[in-house]
Phi, psi and omega in degrees: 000137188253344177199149161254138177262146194223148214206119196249158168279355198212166160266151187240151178300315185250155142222148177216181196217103179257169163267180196294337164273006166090006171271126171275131192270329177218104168246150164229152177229354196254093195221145191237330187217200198254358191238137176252119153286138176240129166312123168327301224249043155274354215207109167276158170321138173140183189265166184210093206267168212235133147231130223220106176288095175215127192057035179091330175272163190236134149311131139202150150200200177282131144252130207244149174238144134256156200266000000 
């Protein structure tokens, strides 16, 4: 896998990605369009929650990496 794309209904201000232990693995704030590329190797095989800032609001959900 060469990147993961996370493809949002809105553009968000923020985004951010933790593990399952709450480290956050990927944050960003320099976001343009609705979709965020994350480097694989930012992200090993595991669950992962994706959160997201848009309009005041906050998005989340689940990712899963598998090998």
């Amino acid at each position: 896998v060469g990147a993961v794309e996370i493809i949002l209904n809105v553009i968000p201000q923020s985004l951010s990605v933790t593990d399952i232990q709450g480290r956050v693995v990927f944050n960003t704030e320099s976001i343009s369009s609705n979709t965020c590329i994350i480097p694989a190797d930012a992200l090993q095989p595991g669950l992962y929650f994706v959160q997201a800032i848009a309009n005041g609001q906050k998005i989340e959900s689940r990712l899963v990496i598998s090998q």
